[in-house]
Tab-separated table of C-alpha atoms and ligand atoms in Angstrom:
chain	number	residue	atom	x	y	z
A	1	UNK	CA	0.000	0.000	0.000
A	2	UNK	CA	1.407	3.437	-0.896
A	3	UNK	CA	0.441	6.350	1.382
A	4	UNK	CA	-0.438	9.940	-0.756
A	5	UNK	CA	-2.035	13.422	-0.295
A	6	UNK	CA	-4.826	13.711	-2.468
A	7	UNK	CA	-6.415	16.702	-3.244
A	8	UNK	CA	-9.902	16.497	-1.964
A	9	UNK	CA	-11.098	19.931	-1.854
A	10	UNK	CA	-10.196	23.256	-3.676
A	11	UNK	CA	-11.086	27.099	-3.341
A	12	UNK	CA	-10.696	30.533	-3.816
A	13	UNK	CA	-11.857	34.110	-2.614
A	14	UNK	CA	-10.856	37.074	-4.815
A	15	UNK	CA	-12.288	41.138	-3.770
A	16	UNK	CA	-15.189	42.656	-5.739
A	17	UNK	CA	-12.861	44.963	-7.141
A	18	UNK	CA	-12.188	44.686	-10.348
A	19	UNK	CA	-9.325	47.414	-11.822
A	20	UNK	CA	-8.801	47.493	-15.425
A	21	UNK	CA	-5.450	48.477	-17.061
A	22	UNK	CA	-6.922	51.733	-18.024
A	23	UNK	CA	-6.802	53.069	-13.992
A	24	UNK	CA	-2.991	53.173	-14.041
A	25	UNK	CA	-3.125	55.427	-16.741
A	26	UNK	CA	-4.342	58.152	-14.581
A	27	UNK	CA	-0.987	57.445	-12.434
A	28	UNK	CA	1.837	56.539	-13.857
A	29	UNK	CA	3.037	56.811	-17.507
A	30	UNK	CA	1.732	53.732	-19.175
A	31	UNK	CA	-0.929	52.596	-20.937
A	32	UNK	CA	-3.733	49.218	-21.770
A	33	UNK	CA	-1.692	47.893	-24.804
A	34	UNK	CA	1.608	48.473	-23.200
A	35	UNK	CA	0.656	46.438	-20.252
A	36	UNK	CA	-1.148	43.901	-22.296
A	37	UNK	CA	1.637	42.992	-24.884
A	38	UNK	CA	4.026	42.993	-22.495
A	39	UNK	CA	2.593	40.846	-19.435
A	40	UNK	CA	-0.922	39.476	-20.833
A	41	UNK	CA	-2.559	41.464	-17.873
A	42	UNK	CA	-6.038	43.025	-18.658
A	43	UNK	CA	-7.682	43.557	-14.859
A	44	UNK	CA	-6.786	42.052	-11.448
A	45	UNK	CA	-8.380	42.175	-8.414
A	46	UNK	CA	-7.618	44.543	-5.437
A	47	UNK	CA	-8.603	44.306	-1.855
A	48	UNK	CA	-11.320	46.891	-0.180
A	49	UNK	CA	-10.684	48.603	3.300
A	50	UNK	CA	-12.033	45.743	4.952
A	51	UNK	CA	-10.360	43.048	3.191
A	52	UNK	CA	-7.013	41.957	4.635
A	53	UNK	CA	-4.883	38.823	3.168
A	54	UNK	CA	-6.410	37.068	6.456
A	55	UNK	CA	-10.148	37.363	5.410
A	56	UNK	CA	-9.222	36.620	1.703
A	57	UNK	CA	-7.313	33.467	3.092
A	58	UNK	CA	-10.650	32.834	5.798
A	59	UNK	CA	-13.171	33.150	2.242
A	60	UNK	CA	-10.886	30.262	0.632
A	61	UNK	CA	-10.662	27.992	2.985
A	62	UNK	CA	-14.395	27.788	3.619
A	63	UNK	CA	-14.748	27.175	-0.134
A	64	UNK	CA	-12.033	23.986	0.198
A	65	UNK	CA	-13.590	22.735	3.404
A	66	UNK	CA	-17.102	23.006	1.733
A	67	UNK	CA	-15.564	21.366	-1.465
A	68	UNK	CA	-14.115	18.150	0.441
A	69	UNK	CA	-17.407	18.122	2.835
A	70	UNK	CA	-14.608	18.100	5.882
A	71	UNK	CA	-14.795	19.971	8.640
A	72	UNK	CA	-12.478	22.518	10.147
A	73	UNK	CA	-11.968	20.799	13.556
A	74	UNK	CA	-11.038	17.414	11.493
A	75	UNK	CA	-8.047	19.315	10.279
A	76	UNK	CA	-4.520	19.113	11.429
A	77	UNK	CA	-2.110	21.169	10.027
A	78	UNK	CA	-2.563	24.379	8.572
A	79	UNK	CA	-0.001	26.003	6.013
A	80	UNK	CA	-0.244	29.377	4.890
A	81	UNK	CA	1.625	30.534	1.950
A	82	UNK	CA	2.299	34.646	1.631
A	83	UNK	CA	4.310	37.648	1.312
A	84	UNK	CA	1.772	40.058	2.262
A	85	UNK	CA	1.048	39.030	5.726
A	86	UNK	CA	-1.578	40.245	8.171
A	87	UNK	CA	1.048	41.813	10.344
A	88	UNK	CA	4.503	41.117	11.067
A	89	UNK	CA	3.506	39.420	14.785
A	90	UNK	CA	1.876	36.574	15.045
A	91	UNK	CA	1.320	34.706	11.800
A	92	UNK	CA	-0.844	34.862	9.538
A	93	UNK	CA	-2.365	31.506	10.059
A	94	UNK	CA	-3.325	32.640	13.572
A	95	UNK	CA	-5.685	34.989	11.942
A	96	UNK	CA	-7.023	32.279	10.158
A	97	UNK	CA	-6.889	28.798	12.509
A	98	UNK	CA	-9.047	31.472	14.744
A	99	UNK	CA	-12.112	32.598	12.023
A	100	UNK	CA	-12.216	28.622	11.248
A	101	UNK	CA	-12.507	28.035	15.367
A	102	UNK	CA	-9.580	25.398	15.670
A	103	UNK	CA	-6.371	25.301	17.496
A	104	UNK	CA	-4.542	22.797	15.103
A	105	UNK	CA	-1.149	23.340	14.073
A	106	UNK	CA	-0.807	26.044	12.205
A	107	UNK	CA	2.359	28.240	10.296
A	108	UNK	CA	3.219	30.883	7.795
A	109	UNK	CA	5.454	30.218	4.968
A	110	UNK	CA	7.650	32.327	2.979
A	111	UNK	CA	8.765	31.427	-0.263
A	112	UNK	CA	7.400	34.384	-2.068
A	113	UNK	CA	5.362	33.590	-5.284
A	114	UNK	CA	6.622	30.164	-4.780
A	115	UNK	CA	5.326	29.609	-1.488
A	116	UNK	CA	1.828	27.668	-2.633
A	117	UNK	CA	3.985	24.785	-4.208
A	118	UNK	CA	6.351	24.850	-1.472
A	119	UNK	CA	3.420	24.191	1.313
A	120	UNK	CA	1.485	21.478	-1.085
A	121	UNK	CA	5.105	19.729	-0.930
A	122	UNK	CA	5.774	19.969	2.026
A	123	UNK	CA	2.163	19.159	3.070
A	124	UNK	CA	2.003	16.241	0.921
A	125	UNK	CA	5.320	14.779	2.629
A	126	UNK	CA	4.064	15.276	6.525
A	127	UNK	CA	0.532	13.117	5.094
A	128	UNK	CA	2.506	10.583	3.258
A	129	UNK	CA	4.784	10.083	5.607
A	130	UNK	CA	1.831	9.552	8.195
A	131	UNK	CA	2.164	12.399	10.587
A	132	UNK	CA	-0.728	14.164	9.378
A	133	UNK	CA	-3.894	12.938	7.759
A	134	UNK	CA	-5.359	16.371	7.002
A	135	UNK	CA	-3.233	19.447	5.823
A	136	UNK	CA	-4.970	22.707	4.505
A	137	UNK	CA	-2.823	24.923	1.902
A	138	UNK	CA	-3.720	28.227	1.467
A	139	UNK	CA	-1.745	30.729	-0.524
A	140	UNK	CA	-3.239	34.301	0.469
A	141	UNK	CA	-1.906	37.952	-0.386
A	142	UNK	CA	-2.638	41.253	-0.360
A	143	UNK	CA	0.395	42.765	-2.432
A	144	UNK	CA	-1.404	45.923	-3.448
A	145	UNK	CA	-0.810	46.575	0.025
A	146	UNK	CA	3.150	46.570	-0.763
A	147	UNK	CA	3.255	48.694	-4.496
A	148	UNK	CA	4.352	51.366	-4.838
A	149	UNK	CA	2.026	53.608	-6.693
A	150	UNK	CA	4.643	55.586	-8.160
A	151	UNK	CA	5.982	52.674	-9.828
A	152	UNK	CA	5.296	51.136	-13.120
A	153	UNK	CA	7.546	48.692	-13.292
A	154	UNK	CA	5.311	46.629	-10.750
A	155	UNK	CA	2.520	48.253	-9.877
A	156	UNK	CA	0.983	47.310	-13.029
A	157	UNK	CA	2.100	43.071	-12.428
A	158	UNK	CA	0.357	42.484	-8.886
A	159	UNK	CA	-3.857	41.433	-7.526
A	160	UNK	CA	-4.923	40.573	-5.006
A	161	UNK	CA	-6.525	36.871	-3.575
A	162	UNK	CA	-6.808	33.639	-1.902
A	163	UNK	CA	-6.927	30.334	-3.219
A	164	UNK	CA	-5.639	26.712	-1.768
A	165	UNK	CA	-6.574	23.282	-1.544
A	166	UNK	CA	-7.370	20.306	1.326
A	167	UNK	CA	-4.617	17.590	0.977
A	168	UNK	CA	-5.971	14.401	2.712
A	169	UNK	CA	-4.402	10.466	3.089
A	170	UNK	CA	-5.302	8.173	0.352
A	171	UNK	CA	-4.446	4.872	0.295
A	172	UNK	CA	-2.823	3.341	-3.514
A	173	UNK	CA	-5.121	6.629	-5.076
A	174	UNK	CA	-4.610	9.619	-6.806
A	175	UNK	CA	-2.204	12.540	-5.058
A	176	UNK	CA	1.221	14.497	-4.934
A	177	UNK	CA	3.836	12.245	-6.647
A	178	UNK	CA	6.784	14.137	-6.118
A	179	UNK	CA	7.932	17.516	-5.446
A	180	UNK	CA	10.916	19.933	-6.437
A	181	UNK	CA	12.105	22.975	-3.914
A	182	UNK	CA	14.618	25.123	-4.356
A	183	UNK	CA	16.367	28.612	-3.184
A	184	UNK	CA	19.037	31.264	-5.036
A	185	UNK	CA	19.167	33.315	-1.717
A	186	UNK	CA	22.196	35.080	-3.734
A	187	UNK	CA	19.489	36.989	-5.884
A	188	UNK	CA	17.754	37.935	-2.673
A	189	UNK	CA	18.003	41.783	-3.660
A	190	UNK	CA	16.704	41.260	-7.076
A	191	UNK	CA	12.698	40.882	-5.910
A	192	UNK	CA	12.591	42.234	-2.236
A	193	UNK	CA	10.751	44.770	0.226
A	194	UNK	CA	14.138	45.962	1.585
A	195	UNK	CA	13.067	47.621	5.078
A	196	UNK	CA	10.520	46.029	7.943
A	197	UNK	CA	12.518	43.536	9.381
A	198	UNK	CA	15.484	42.878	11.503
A	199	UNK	CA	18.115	44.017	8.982
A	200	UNK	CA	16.083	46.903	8.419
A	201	UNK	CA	13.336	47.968	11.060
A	202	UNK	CA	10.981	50.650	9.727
A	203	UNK	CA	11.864	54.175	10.327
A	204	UNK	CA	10.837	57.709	9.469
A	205	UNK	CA	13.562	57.141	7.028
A	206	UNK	CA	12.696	53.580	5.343
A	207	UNK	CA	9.322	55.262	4.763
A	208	UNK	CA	10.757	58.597	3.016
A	209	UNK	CA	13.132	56.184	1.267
A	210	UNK	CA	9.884	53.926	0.173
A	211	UNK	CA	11.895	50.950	1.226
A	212	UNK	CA	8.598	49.212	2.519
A	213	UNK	CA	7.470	48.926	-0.992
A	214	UNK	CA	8.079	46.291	-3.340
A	215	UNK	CA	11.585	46.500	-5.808
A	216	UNK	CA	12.358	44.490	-8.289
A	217	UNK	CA	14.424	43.894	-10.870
A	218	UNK	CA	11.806	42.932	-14.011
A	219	UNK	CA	14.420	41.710	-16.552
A	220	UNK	CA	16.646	39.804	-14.235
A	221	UNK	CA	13.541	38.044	-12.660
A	222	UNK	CA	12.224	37.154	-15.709
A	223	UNK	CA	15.450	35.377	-16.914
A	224	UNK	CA	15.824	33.511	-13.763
A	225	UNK	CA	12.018	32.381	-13.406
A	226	UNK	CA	11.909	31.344	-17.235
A	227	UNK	CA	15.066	28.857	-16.248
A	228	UNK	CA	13.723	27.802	-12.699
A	229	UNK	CA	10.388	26.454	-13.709
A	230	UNK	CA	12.003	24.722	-16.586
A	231	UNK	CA	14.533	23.040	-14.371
A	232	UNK	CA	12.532	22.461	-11.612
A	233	UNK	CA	9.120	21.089	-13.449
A	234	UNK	CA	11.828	18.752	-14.918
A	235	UNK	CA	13.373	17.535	-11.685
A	236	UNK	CA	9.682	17.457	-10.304
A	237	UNK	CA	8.969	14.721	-13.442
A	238	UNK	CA	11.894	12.546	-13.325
A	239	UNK	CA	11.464	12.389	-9.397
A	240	UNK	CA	8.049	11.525	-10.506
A	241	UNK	CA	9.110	8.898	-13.235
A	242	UNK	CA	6.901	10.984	-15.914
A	243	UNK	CA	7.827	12.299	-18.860
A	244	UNK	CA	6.764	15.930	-20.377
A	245	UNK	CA	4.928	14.578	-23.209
A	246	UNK	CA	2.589	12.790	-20.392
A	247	UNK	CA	1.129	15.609	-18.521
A	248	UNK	CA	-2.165	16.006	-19.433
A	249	UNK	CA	-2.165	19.415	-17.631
A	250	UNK	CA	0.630	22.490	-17.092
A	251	UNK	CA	-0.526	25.067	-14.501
A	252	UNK	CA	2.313	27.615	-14.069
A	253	UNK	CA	2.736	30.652	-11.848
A	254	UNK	CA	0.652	33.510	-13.238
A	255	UNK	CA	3.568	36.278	-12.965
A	256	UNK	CA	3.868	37.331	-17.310
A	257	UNK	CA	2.265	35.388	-19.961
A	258	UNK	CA	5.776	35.425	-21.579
A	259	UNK	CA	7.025	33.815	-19.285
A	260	UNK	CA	4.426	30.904	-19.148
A	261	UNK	CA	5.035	30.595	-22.358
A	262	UNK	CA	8.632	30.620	-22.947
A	263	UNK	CA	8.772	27.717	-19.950
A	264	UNK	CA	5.955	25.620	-21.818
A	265	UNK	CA	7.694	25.621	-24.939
A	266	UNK	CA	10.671	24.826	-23.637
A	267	UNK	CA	8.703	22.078	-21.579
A	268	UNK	CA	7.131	20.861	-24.908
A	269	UNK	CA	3.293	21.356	-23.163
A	270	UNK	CA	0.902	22.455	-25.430
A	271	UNK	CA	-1.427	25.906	-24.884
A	272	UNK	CA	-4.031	24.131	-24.374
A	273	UNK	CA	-2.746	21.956	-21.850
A	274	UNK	CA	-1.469	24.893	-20.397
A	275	UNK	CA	-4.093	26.671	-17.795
A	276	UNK	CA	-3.517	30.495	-17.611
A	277	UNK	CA	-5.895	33.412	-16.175
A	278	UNK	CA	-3.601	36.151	-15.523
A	279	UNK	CA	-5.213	38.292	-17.626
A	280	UNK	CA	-8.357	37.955	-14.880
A	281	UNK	CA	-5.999	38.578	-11.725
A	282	UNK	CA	-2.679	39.865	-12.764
A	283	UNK	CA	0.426	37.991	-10.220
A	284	UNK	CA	-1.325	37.283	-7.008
A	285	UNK	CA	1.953	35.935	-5.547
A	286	UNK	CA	1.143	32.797	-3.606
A	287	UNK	CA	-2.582	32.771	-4.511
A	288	UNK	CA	-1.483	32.548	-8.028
A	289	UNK	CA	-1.455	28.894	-8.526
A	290	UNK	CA	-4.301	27.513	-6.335
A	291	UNK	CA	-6.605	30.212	-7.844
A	292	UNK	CA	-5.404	28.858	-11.316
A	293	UNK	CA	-5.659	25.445	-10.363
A	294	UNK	CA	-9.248	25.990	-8.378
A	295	UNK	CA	-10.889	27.934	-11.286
A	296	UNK	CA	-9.990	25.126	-13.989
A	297	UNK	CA	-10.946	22.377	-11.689
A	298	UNK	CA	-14.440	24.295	-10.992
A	299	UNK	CA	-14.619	24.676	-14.934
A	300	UNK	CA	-14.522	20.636	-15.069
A	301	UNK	CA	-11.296	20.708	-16.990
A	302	UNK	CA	-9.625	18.077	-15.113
A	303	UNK	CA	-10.291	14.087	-14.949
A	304	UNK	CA	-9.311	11.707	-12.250
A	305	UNK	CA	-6.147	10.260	-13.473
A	306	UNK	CA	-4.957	13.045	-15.229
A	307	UNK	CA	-1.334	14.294	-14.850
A	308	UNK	CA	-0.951	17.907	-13.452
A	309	UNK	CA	2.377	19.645	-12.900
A	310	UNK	CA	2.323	22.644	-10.801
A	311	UNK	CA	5.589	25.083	-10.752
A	312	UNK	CA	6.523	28.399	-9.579
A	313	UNK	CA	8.993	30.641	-8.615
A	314	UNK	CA	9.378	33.976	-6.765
A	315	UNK	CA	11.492	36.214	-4.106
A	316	UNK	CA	14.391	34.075	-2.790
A	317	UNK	CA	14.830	33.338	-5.293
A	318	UNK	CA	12.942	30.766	-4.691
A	319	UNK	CA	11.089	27.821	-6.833
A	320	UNK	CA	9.101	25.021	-6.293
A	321	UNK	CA	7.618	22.414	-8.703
A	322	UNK	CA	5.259	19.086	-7.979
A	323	UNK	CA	3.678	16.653	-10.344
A	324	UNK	CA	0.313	14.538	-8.735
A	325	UNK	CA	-2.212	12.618	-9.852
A	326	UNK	CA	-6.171	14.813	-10.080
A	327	UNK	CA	-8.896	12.879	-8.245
A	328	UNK	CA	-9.706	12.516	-4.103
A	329	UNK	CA	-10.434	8.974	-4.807
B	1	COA	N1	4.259	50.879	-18.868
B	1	COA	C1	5.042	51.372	-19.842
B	1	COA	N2	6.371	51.187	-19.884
B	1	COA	C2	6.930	50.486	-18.891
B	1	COA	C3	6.172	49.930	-17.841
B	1	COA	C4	4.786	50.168	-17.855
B	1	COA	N3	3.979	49.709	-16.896
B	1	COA	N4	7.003	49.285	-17.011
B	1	COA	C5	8.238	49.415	-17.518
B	1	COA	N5	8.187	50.126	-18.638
B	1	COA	C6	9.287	50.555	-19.503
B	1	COA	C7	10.629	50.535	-18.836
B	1	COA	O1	10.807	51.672	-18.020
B	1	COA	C8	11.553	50.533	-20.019
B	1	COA	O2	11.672	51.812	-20.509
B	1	COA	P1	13.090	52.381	-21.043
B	1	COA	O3	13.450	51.474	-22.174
B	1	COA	O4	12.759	53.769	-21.409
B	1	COA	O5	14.003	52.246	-19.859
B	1	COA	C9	10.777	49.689	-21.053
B	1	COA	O6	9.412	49.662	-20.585
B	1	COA	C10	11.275	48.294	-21.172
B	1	COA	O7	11.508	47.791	-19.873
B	1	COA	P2	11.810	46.300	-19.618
B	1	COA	O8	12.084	46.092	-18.167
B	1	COA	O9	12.800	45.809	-20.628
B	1	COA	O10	10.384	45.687	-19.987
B	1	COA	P3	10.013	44.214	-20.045
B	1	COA	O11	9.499	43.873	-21.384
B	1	COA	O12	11.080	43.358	-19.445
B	1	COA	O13	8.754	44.185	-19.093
B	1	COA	C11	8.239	43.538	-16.860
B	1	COA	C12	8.872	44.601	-17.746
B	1	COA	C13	8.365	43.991	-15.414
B	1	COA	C14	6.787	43.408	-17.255
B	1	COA	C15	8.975	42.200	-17.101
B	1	COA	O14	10.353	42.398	-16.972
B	1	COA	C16	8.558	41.129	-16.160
B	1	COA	O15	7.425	40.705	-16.144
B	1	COA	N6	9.508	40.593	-15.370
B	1	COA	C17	9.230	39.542	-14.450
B	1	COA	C18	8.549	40.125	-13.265
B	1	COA	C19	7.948	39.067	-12.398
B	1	COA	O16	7.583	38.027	-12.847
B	1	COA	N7	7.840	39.375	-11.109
B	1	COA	C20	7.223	38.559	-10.156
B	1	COA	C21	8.038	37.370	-9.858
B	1	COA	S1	7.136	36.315	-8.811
């Protein structure tokens, strides 16, 4: 008998708001057609004054717990994926564990736009491995909380959501069949929100400096990411024992539709096994994946049995790739 995590539920929770390309015109010096030529961005989401990346990440997990007909209290491990979160001290997941009412286990993780993949690996391994039998992954941000305005280099890229799945123990059934993690912490300054933390505690200065905003270096990023979810979806499918030509479906992080598909051609996955919907949400970070993988599975495109491979990469830099089996079997 071979022990898996199987996804048995799936979710997401995006705000009402719904901000076209056009409203950065107003702003900065940019326009629609730049923005859509040169990312494949037409509107994203961003959160209202009452929205937080903890009640986008409480709205999703409802919607996966609903999904898989579990209940909260059955849960017991809960792994929450962000950049944005609701305040430096305690974790985000405290915020949440506490609007679900249950004191299970429950941790941030920071892996940057990476960080969904990283927790469903992760996950997966603690349930496989027996420790856990029910592990909640929730990727959940908030970035327009952390762009600057001024900038139109990245304000532009980033939405706002919450999306993640419920991993449960299967026995010889469908779930994660391996996983791929990895970290360049040497191109730490290339995607970064320099002030904040311990290196850098926020200041009159870090603000005048804008050094609690996002920074990032767009050209360097998009070399490395193009190479890391190349490399890393193929270590995820040899550790897997599949080969490229027998994934039935490719769902990528959502960060520039050139570089989705400079990786799937490199990959050899065709467009249409390829599920994309940034130009719905923009790069919602760690929500990017889930809410790409929830809104195709809610469409009916997937079949028990098929072959999904999952990979992204962010800040870090970090990526993180994992191939598994659809169904909750
Ligand atoms: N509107 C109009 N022009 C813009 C612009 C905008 N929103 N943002 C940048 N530009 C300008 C640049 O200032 C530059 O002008 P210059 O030639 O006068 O200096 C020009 O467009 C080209 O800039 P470049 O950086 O070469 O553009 P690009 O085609 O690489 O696109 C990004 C910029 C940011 C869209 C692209 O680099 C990217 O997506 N990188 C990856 C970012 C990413 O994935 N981040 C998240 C990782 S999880």
């Amino acid at each position: 008998m071979t022990r898996r995590a199987a996804i048995t539920g799936w979710g997401y929770a995006v705000p009402e708001s719904v901000v076209p390309n056009a409203y950065f015109e107003a702003s900065v010096d940019t326009s629609d057609e730049w923005i859509v030529e040169r990312t494949g961005i037409r509107e994203r989401r961003i959160a209202g004054v009452e929205e937080s990346t903890a009640t986008l990440a409480g709205g999703a997990a409802r919607r996966i717990l609903d999904r898989a007909g579990v209940a909260a209290r059955d849960l017991d491990l809960i792994i929450l994926a962000t950049a944005t979160p609701e305040q430096p001290v305690p974790q985000t997941a405290a915020f949440l564990a506490a609007d679900l009412g249950v004191h299970c286990g429950a941790l941030d993780l920071g892996a940057g736009c990476a960080g969904f993949v990283y927790g469903l690996v992760v996950g997966a391994a603690a349930v496989a491995g027996g420790t856990f039998d029910r592990v909640l992954v929730v990727g959940a941000e908030t970035l327009s909380r952390i762009v600057d305005p001024e900038d139109r280099s990245t304000v532009i890229l980033f939405g706002d959501g919450a999306a993640g799945v419920l991993l449960e123990a299967r026995e010889d059934g469908p779930g994660v069949l391996a996983g791929d993690l990895g970290v360049d912490g040497s191109a730490a300054d290339i995607l970064a929100v320099p002030a904040g933390g311990s290196r850098r505690p926020a200041s009159a200065e870090t603000v005048a400096q804008r050094e609690h905003y996002v920074r990032m270096q767009g050209q360097e990023v998009f070399r490395r990411a193009v190479r890391a979810v190349v490399d890393s979806s193929e270590s995820a499918l040899e550790r897997a024992g599949v080969a490229s030509s027998a994934v039935d479906w490719f769902v990528p992080h959502q960060a520039n539709l050139r570089i989705i598909e400079a990786a799937r051609q490199r990959l050899g996955i065709p467009t249409e096994r390829t599920v994309v919907n940034i130009e719905h949400y923009g790069n919602t970070s760690a929500a990017s994946i889930p809410l790409a993988l929830a809104e195709a599975a809610d469409a009916g495109r997937f079949s028990p049995g098929d072959t999904v491979l999952l990979s992204g990469f962010g800040a870090g830099m970090s990526w993180a790739s994992a191939v598994l089996t659809w169904g909750a079997r």
